[in-house]
Structures are given as structure tokens and as C-alpha cells.
Coordinates of C-alpha atoms and ligand atoms in Angstrom, one line a residue:
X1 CA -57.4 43.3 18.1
X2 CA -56.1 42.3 14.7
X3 CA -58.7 39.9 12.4
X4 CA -57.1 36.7 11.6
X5 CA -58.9 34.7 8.5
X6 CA -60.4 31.8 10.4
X7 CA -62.1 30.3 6.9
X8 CA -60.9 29.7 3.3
X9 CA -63.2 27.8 1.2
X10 CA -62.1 26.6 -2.7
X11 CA -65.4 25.9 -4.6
X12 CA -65.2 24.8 -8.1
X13 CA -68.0 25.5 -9.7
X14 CA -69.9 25.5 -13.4
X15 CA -72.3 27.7 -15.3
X16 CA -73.7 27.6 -19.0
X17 CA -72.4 28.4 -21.7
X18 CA -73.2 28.9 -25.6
X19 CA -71.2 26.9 -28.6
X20 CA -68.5 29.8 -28.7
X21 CA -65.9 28.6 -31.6
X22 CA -62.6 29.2 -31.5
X23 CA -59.3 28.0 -33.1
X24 CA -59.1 25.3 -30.3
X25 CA -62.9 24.0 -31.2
X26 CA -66.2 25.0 -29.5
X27 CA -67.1 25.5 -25.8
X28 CA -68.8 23.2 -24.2
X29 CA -71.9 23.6 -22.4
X30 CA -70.4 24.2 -19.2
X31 CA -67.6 26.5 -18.3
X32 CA -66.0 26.1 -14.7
X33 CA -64.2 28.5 -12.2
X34 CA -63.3 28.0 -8.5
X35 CA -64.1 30.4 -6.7
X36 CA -62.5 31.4 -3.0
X37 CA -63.9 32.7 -0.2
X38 CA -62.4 33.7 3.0
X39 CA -63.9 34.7 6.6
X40 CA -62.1 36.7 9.0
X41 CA -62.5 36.8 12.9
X42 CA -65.6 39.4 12.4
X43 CA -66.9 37.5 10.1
X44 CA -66.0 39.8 7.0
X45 CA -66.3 37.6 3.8
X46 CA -63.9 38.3 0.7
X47 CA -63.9 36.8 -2.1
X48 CA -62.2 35.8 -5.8
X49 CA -62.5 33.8 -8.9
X50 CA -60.1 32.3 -11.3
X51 CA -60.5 29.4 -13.8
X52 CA -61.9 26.4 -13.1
X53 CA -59.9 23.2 -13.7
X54 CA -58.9 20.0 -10.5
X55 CA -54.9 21.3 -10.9
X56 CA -56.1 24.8 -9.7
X57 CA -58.6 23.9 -6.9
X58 CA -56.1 21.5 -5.7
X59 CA -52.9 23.9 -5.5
X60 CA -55.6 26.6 -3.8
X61 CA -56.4 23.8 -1.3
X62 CA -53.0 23.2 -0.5
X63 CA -52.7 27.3 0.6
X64 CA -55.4 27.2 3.0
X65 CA -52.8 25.6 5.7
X66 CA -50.8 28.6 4.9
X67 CA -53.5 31.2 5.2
X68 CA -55.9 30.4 8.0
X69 CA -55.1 31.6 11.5
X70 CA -53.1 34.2 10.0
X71 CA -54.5 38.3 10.0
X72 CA -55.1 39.5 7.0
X73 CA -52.9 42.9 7.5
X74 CA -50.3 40.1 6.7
X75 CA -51.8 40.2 2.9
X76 CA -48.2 40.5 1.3
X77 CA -46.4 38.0 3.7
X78 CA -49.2 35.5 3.0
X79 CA -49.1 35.5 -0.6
X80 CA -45.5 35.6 -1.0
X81 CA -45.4 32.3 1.4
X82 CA -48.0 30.9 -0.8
X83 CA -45.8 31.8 -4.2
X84 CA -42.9 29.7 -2.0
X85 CA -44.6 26.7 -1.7
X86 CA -46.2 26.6 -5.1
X87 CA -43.0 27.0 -6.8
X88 CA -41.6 24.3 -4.6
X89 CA -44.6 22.2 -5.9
X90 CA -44.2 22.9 -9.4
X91 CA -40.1 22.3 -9.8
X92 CA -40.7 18.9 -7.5
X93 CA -43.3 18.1 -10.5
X94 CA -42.5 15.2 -12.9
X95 CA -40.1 17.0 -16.0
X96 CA -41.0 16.8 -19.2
X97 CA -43.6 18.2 -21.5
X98 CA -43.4 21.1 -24.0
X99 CA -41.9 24.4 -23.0
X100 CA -45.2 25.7 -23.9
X101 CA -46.7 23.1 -21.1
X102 CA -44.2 24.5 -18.9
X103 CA -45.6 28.1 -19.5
X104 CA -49.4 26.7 -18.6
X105 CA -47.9 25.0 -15.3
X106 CA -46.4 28.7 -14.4
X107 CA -49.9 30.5 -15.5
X108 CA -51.6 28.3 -13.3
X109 CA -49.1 29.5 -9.9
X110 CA -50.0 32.5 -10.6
X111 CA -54.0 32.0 -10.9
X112 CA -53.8 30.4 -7.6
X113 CA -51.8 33.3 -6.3
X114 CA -54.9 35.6 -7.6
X115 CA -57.0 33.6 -5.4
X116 CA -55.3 33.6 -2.4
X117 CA -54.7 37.4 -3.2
X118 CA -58.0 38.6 -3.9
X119 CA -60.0 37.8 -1.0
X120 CA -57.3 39.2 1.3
X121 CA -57.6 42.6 -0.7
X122 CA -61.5 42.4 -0.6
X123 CA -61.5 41.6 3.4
X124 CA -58.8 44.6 3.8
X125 CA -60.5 46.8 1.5
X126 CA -63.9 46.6 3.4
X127 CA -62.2 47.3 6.6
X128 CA -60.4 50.4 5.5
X129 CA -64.0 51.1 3.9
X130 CA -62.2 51.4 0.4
X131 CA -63.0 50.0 -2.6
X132 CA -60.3 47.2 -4.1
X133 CA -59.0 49.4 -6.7
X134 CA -57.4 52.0 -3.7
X135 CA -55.2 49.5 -2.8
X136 CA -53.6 49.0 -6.0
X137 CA -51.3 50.7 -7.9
X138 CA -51.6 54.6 -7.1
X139 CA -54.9 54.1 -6.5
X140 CA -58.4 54.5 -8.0
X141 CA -57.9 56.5 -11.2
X142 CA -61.7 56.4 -12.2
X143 CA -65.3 55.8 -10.8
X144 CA -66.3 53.8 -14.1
X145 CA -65.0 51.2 -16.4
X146 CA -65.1 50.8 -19.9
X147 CA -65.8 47.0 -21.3
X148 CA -66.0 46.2 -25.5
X149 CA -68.4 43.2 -26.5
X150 CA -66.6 40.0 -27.1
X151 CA -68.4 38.2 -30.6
X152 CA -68.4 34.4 -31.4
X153 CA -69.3 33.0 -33.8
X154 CA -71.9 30.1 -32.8
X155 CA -72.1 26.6 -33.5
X156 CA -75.5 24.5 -34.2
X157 CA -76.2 23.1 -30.6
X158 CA -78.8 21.1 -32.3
X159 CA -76.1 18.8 -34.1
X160 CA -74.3 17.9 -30.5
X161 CA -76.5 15.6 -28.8
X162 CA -74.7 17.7 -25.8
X163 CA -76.9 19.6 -22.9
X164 CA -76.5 23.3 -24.1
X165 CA -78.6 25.8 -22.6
X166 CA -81.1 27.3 -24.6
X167 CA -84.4 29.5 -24.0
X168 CA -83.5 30.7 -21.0
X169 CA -83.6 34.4 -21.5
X170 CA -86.8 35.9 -23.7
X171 CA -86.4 39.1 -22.2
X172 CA -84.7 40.9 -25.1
X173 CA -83.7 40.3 -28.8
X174 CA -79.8 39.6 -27.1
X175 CA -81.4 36.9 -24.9
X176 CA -83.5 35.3 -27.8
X177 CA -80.2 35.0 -30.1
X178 CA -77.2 34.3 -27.9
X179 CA -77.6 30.9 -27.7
X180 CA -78.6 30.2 -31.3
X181 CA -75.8 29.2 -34.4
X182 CA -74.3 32.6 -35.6
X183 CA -71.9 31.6 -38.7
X184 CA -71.6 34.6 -40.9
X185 CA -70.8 38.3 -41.3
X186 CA -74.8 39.2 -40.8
X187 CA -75.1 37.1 -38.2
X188 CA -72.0 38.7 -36.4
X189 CA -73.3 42.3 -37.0
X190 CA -77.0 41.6 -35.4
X191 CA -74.8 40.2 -32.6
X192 CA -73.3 43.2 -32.0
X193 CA -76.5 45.7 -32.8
X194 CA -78.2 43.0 -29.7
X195 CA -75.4 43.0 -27.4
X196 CA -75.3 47.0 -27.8
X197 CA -78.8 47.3 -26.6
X198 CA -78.6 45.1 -23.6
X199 CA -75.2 46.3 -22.5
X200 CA -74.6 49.8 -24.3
X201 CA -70.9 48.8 -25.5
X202 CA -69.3 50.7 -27.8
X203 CA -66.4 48.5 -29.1
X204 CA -66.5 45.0 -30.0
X205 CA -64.0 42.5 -30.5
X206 CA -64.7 39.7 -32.7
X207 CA -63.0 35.7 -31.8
X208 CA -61.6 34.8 -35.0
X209 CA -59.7 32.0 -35.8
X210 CA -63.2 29.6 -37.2
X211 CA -63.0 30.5 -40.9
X212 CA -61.0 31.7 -43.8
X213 CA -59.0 34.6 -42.8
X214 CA -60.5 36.5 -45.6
X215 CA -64.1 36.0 -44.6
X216 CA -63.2 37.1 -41.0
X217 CA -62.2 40.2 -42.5
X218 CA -65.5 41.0 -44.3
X219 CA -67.3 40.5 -41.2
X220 CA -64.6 42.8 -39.6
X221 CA -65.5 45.6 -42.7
X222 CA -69.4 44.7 -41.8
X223 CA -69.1 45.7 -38.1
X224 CA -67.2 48.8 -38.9
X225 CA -69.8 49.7 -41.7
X226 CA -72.7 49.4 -38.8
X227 CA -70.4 50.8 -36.1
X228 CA -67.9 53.3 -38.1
X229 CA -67.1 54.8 -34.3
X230 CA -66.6 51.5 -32.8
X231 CA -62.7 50.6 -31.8
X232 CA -62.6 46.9 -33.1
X233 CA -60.2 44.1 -33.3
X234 CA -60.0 40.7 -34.1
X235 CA -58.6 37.6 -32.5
X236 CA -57.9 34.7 -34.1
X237 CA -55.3 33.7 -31.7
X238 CA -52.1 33.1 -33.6
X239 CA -54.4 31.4 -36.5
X240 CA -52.7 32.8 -39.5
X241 CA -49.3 32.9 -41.0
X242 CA -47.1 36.5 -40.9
X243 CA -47.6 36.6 -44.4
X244 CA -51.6 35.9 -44.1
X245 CA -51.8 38.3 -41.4
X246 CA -50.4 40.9 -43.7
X247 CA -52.6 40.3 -46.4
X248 CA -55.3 40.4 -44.7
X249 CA -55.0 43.3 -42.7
X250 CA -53.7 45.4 -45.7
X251 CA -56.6 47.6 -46.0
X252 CA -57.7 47.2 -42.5
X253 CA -55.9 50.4 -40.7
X254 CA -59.1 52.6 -39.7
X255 CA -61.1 49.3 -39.6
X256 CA -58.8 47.6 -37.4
X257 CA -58.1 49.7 -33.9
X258 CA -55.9 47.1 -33.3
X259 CA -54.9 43.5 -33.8
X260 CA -54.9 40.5 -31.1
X261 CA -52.2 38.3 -31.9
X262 CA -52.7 37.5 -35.6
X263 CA -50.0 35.2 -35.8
X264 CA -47.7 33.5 -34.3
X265 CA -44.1 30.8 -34.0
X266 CA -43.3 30.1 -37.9
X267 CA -40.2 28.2 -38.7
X268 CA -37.2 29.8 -37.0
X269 CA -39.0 33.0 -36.1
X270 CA -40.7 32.8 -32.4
X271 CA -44.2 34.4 -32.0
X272 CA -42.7 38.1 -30.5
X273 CA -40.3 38.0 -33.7
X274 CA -43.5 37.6 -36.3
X275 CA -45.8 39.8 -33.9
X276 CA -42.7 42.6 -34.3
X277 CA -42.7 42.4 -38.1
X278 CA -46.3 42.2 -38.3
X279 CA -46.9 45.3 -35.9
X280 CA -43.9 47.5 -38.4
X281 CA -44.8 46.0 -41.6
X282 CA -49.2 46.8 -41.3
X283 CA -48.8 49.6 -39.0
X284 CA -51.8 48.4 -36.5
X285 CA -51.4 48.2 -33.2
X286 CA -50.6 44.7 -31.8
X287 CA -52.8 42.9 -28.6
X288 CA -52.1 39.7 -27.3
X289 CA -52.8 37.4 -24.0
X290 CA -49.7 34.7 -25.6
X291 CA -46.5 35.8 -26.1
X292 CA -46.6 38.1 -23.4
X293 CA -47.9 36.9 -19.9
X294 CA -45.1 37.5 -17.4
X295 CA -42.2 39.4 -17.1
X296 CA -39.7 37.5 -18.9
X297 CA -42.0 37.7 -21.8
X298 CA -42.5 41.3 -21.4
X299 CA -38.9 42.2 -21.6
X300 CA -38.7 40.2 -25.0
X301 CA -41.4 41.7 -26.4
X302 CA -40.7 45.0 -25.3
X303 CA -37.5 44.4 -26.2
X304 CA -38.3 43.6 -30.2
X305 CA -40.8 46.2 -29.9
X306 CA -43.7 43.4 -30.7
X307 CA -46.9 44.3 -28.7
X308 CA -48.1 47.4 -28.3
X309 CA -51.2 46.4 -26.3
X310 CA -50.5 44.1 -23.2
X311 CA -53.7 42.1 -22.2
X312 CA -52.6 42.2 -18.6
X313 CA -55.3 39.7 -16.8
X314 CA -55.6 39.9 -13.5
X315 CA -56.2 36.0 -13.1
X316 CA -52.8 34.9 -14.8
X317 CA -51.0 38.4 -13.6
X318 CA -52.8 38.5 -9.8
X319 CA -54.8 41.9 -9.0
X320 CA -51.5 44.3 -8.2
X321 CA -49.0 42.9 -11.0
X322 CA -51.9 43.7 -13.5
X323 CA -52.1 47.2 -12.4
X324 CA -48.1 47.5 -12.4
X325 CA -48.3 46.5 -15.8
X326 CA -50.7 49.3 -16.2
X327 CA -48.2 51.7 -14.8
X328 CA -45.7 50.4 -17.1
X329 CA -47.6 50.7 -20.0
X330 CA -48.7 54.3 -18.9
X331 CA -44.9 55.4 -18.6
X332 CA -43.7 53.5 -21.7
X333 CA -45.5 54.1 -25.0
X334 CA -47.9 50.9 -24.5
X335 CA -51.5 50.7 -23.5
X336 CA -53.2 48.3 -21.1
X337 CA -55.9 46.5 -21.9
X338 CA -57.6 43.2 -20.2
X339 CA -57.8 39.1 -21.6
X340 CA -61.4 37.1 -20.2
X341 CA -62.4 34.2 -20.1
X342 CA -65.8 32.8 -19.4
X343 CA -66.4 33.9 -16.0
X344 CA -68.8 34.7 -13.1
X345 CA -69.5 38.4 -11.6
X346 CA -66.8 38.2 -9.2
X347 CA -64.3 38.2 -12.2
X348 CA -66.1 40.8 -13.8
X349 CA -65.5 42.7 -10.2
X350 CA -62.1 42.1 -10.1
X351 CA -61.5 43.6 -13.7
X352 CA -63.3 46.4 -12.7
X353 CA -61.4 46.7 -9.7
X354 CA -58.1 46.9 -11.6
X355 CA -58.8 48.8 -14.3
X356 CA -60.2 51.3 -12.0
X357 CA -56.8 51.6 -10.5
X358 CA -55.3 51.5 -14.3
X359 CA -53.3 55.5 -14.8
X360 CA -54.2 57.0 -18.1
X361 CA -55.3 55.3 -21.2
X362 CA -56.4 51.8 -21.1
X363 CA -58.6 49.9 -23.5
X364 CA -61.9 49.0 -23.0
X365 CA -61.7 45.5 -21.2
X366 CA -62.5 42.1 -22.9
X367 CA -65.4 40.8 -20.8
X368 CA -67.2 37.2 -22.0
X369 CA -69.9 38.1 -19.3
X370 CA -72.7 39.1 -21.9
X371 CA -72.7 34.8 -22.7
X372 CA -73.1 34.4 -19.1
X373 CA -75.5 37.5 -18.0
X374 CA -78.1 36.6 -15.1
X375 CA -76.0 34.0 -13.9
X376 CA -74.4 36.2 -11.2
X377 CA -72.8 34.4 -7.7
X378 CA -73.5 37.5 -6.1
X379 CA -76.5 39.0 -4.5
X380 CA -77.0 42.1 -7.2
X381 CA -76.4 41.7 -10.9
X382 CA -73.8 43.4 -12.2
X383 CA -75.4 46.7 -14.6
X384 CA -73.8 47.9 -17.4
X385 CA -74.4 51.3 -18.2
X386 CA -73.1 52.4 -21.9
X387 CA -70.4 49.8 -21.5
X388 CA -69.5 50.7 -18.7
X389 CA -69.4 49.3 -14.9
X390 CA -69.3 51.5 -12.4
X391 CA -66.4 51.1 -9.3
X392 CA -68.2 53.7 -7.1
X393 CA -65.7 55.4 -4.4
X394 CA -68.0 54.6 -1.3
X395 CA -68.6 51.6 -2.0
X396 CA -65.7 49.0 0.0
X397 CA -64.1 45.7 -1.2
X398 CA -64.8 44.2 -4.5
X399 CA -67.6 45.0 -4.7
X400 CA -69.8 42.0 -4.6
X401 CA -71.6 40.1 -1.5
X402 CA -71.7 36.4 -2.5
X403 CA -74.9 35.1 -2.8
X404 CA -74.7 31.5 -0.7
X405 CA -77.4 29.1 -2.5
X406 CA -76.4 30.8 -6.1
X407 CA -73.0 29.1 -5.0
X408 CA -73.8 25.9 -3.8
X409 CA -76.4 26.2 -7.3
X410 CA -73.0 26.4 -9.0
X411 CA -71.1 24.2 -7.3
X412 CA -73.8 21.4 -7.8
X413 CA -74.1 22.0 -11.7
X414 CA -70.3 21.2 -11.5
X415 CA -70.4 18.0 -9.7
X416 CA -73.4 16.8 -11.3
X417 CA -72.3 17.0 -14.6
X418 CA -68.7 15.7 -13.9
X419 CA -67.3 19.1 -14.9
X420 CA -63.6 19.6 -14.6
X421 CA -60.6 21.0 -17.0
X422 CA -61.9 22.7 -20.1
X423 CA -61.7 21.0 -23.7
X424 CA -62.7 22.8 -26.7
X425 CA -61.9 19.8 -28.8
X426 CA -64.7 17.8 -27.3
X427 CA -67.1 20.4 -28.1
X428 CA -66.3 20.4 -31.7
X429 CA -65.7 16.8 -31.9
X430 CA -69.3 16.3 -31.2
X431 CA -70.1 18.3 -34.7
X432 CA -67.3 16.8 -36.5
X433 CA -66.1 13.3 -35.3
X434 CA -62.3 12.6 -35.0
X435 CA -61.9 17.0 -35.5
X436 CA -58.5 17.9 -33.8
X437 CA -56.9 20.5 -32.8
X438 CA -54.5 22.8 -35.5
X439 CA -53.0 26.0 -34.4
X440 CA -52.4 26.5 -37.7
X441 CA -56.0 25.9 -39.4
X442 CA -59.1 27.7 -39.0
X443 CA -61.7 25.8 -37.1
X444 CA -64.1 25.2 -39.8
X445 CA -61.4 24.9 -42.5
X446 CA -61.2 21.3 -42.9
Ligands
LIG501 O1 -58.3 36.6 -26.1 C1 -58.3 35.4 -26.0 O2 -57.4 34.7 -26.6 C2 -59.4 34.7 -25.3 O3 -60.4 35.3 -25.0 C3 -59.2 33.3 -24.9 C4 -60.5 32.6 -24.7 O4 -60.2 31.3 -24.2 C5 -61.3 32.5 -26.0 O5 -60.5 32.1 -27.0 C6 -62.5 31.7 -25.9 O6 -63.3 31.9 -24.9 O7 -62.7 30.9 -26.7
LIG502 MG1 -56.6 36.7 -27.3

């Protein structure tokens, strides 16, 4: 008797965050996901997360018709019928907009496509008593995964009137400091030394993007001082010009492991063109989660030669086409690597999931979950262990049980505080009245 999937549930929900800066402003205190969750006719739960917003939760609803009653052996029919009518929705959408608009609208099909994907892979996983990452790709290349610490600078939560979370975690010297105002090169470093001791990581990557270039750089030279084994990078997300992003990384080969997309579109030269010169001209490996996110943009880029480093998400690239990216990567000259957002523990599952599956080498996976540690959906906390996460090969599906009351916990912090699409520019704008948004300018250089 085959299991149909009698239940799909969207649930949007919210946890806390710290004042992470960015080019695009400050977090706010909440961050917010939906999360699915599906039931099959033997009651086997599966489950996924993607990023929060009403667009998403509403385009997952509008799968559920197409995925209840239907078994779950049918994993490929059922997404590809979901990708159908999603397209359908997004073409029938009003026109107009930028073409980088356009790009978000397709990101967000394909988020949606990862939750419809992943719960089905969860559910068939734990009935062929396999983990997720045996499903994908070739199958599971490795039994533990390695993650790099993702630094922010912090913003003074004092100076926003707004409900951060603070003292919530005394239990540790990264639990004292991660929600407190972190705005130089010192301040970054003790970060890092912190974060190391909770979670063991070796390499860190650093958001850039807040202030000058040039400063960014000395607190790139300080982490590498304290960490000279450390593979480091720095993202300041298509902050600084092609001839900035020169300058500045001059001297940084053997600092730098690698750059995440320094700069980006200038004048007549589209962001793969500059990212291409960049990349020849410094000689440091190239990252990015921009100008390369699908397949069309892949081609280009491989094409100009442009990014050696896909960050190949598994929310904007669903769970198998991030692993066939890292099977492209593997047989071309490229190397995979992972984009985060904030998240929950069943993101951090799924990225352990795939890069399990990931042939050869990949680099250590961007994770935000240290900002978000203890808040777990699932019943067991996720451990890291040197870094590292481990996908063990007994243990089936995803590898977490959702924890029902930390869900509805989650779910009610999101409808009590009204939480919906994410806006950096609100957070910042409750430092600096009437700030806006520059792709162009450092945060803090106004
Ligand atoms: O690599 C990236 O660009 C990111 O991690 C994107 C995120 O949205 C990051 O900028 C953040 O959390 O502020
Ligand atoms: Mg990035």
C-alpha cells in the first residue's frame, strides 16, 4: 500500500535576531521563515524551511491542492506540477518592475519549490531508512560537514527604541557578546576567538559592506593575524567599485581565501563582466550568491570565466539542483560552496543534507545559525563539533523531529509582532532617521 501525504501545513514563523549590518541597513529584531510540514498516511512527518516573507507562504499554500492526496513516491511528478503552476502564476503577474525585481519573483518560485521538495525527500528518505543526502546527487559523499563562522558587525540596540533580544544567553563568553554593538576590527576578532569556542569553526567569513572598504580590510589582516590557518573572505555584497575592489585587495592574496562578490554592475559593464576582471586582475578566487543563482546566470558566468566559487543555496536552488551544481563544480574547475540566511535548525539540516551529498571539494558552508543558537524548531539542538555537523549514515530523513509547541512558539512570535517581509532599511532607519538604502555606499558611510 503506497503512503499518500494526507497533510501539508505552511507556517510562517519568527525568531530573534541581533542588529547584524549590512549594505542594505541592520536586521531587525525578528527574522522570519515558513516552515512546511507534511504527513503521510502512516503518519511520517517531513519537513522544510525557506525564507519567511506573505509572497512565499502564500504561493506554498497555493501547492497544497497540488500535493495532498498524492504518494509521495510521486516526489518528482509533484514538484514539477508545482513548478507548472507557479510559473503560470508568476507570467499572469502584473508586468513591470526592474529586471532585478523580476530575478527576486523567479528566486522566490524556486524557494517555494524547496518547500514543497524537501519534506517529500525527508518523508521518502525515512521510509527507505536513509538519510536526505542518499537521495541526491551520487549520494552521501561524507558523514560530517564543514560550516565557517559568519561575522557582523553589530549595531547599538540601545539607540532603537526597537524590541531586540538581549541577555538571553550567559552561558558562555559568545552568549554574553553576540547581542551587544561590535563596530571595529577588535571587536570583530573577539567575535571570532567566542564563536570558535562555542562552535569550534575554523573559517570565518566576515559581512562587509558597513564601513570604508579600507577599514574592512584591516579587520580582515586582524582575523588572519589571530587565525593565520583560518580560510577567510569577505562580503560586502557588490559594495565597492572594480577599481576599489582592486585596491583593496592588492595585498590580500594569502589573507583573502577568497572574495564574495566585491563588486558589482558599473556603467556599461554588468556585475559577471567586473567580477571577471576582478577575479584575473587580483588573482583571488571569486564567491558570490548574485550574479549567479540559476542556470542562465551560470552559463554567463561561466562563460566570462567570473566566479570561481558558486554559493549554490539549497533554498533559492531546491535540495537536488544545489547538489547538481555541486557536481558541476566538481567536474569543471569550480568549487561549491553554500549562501545563509538567518534561519532555524531545519535549514541548517537541509545544508547539511546537501553538502553531505556534495563530490569532492566544497567550501565550508556559510551558516548564520550561531546568531540564532538555542532557538532550535526541533526536538535536539543541533551540535557542532570543530565546525562541523555531523550527517550520520543511520540516521533517516533530514535529520530533525519538529518539536510542535517550539513551532506554534514561533509561529506566535510572528503574529504577535506583525512580522512579515524582511527590511533592513527599517532597522537602520531607527539609528539614523530618513537612512536609505545605496548599493553603492557603505552602510555607515554617510
Ligand atoms: O552572502 C550574503 O550575501 C548573505 O549572507 C546575505 C544575507 O542576507 C546577509 O547579507 C545578511 O544576513 O545580512
Ligand atoms: Mg554574499
Amino acid at each position: 500500500m503506497v503512503q499518500v501525504i494526507k497533510r501539508m501545513e505552511v507556517i510562517p514563523v519568527a525568531g530573534y535576531d541581533s542588529m547584524l549590518l549590512n549594505l542594505a541597513g541592520a536586521h531587525e529584531p525578528f527574522f522570519t521563515r515558513n516552515i512546511v510540514v507534511m504527513t503521510d498516511s502512516d503518519g511520517v512527518i517531513g519537513v522544510g524551511e525557506v525564507p519567511g516573507g506573505e509572497v512565499i507562504t502564500r504561493r506554498l499554500e497555493s501547492c497544497i491542492p497540488l500535493v495532498e492526496g498524492r504518494p509521495w513516491s510521486q516526489c518528482n511528478d509533484i514538484v514539477m506540477t508545482c513548478a507548472k503552476m507557479l510559473s503560470a502564476q508568476v507570467t499572469a503577474a502584473p508586468a513591470g518592475g526592474t529586471e532585478t525585481a523580476h530575478a527576486q519573483i523567479f528566486k522566490k518560485v524556486t524557494n517555494v519549490l524547496t518547500g514543497v521538495e524537501t519534506p517529500l525527500l525527508d518523508i521518502m528518505a525515512k521510509h527507505l531508512e536513509v538519510p536526505v543526502a542518499a537521495l541526491l546527487g551520487d549520494g552521501q559523499q561524507r558523514d560530517s560537514v564543514r560550516f565557517l563562522g559568519y561575522l557582523f558587525y553589530v549595531g547599538d540596540r540601545t539607540k532603537t527604541g526597537m524590541p531586540y533580544i538581549h541577555d538571553d544567553d550567559d552561558s558562555d563568553e559568545w552568549g554574553r557578546i553576540r547581542r551587544e554593538p561590535a563596530l571595529t576590527a577588535e571587536a570583530i576578532v573577539h567575535q571570532a576567538k567566542a564563536a570558535q569556542e562555542r562552535f569550534g569553526f575554523h573559517d570565518f567569513k566576515l559581512k562587509g559592506g558597513v564601513f570604508s572598504g579600507a577599514e574592512e580590510m584591516e579587520a580582515i589582516r586582524a582575523l588572519k593575524r589571530s587565525f593565520p590557518d583560518a580560510r577567510i573572505t569577505i562580503d560586502p555584497n557588490g559594495a565597492w567599485s572594480l577599481a576599489e575592489s582592486l585596491e583593496l585587495c592588492r595585498d590580500m592574496v594569502g589573507t583573502l581565501t577568497y572574495c564574495e562578490d566585491p563588486c558589482g554592475a558599473e556603467g556599461r559593464f554588468s556585475g559577471r563582466e567586473t567580477m571577471a576582471e576582478f577575479h584575473r586582475l587580483s588573482g583571488l578566487a571569486t564567491a558570490t550568491n548574485m550574479i549567479d543563482t540559476d542556470w542562465r546566470e551560470m552559463k554567463a558566468a561561466i562563460r566570462l570565466d567570473s566566479v570561481t566559487i558558486p554559493l549554490a543555496d539549497p533554498h533559492f536552488w531546491t535540495m537536488r539542483g544545489c547538489v547538481r551544481v555541486a557536481q558541476l563544480c566538481h567536474d569543471m574547475d569550480l568549487t561549491w560552496g553554500v549562501h545563509s540566511n538567518n534561519h532555524f535548525d531545519i535549514s541548517l539540516h537541509m545544508v547539511a543534507q546537501a553538502a553531505a551529498a556534495a563530490p569532492g571539494f566544497y567550501n565550508a558552508c556559510d551558516t548564520h545559525y550561531m546568531w540564532q543558537d538555542g532557538q532550535h524548531l526541533g526536538q535536539e539542538p543541533p551540535v557542532f563539533r570543530d565546525g562541523c555537523l555531523s550527517v550520520p549514515r543511520d540516521a533517516p530523513g533530514l535529520g530533525v523531529e519538529i518539536d510542535r509547541a517550539k513551532l506554534e512558539a514561533a509561529h506566535r512570535l510572528y503574529v504577535e509582532h506583525d512580522c512579515g517581509t524582511r527590511d533592513d532599511a527599517a532597522g537602520m532607519q531607527s539609528i539614523i532617521p530618513g537612512w536609505e538604502y545605496d548599493p553603492h555606499r557603505p552602510a555607515l558611510v554617510r
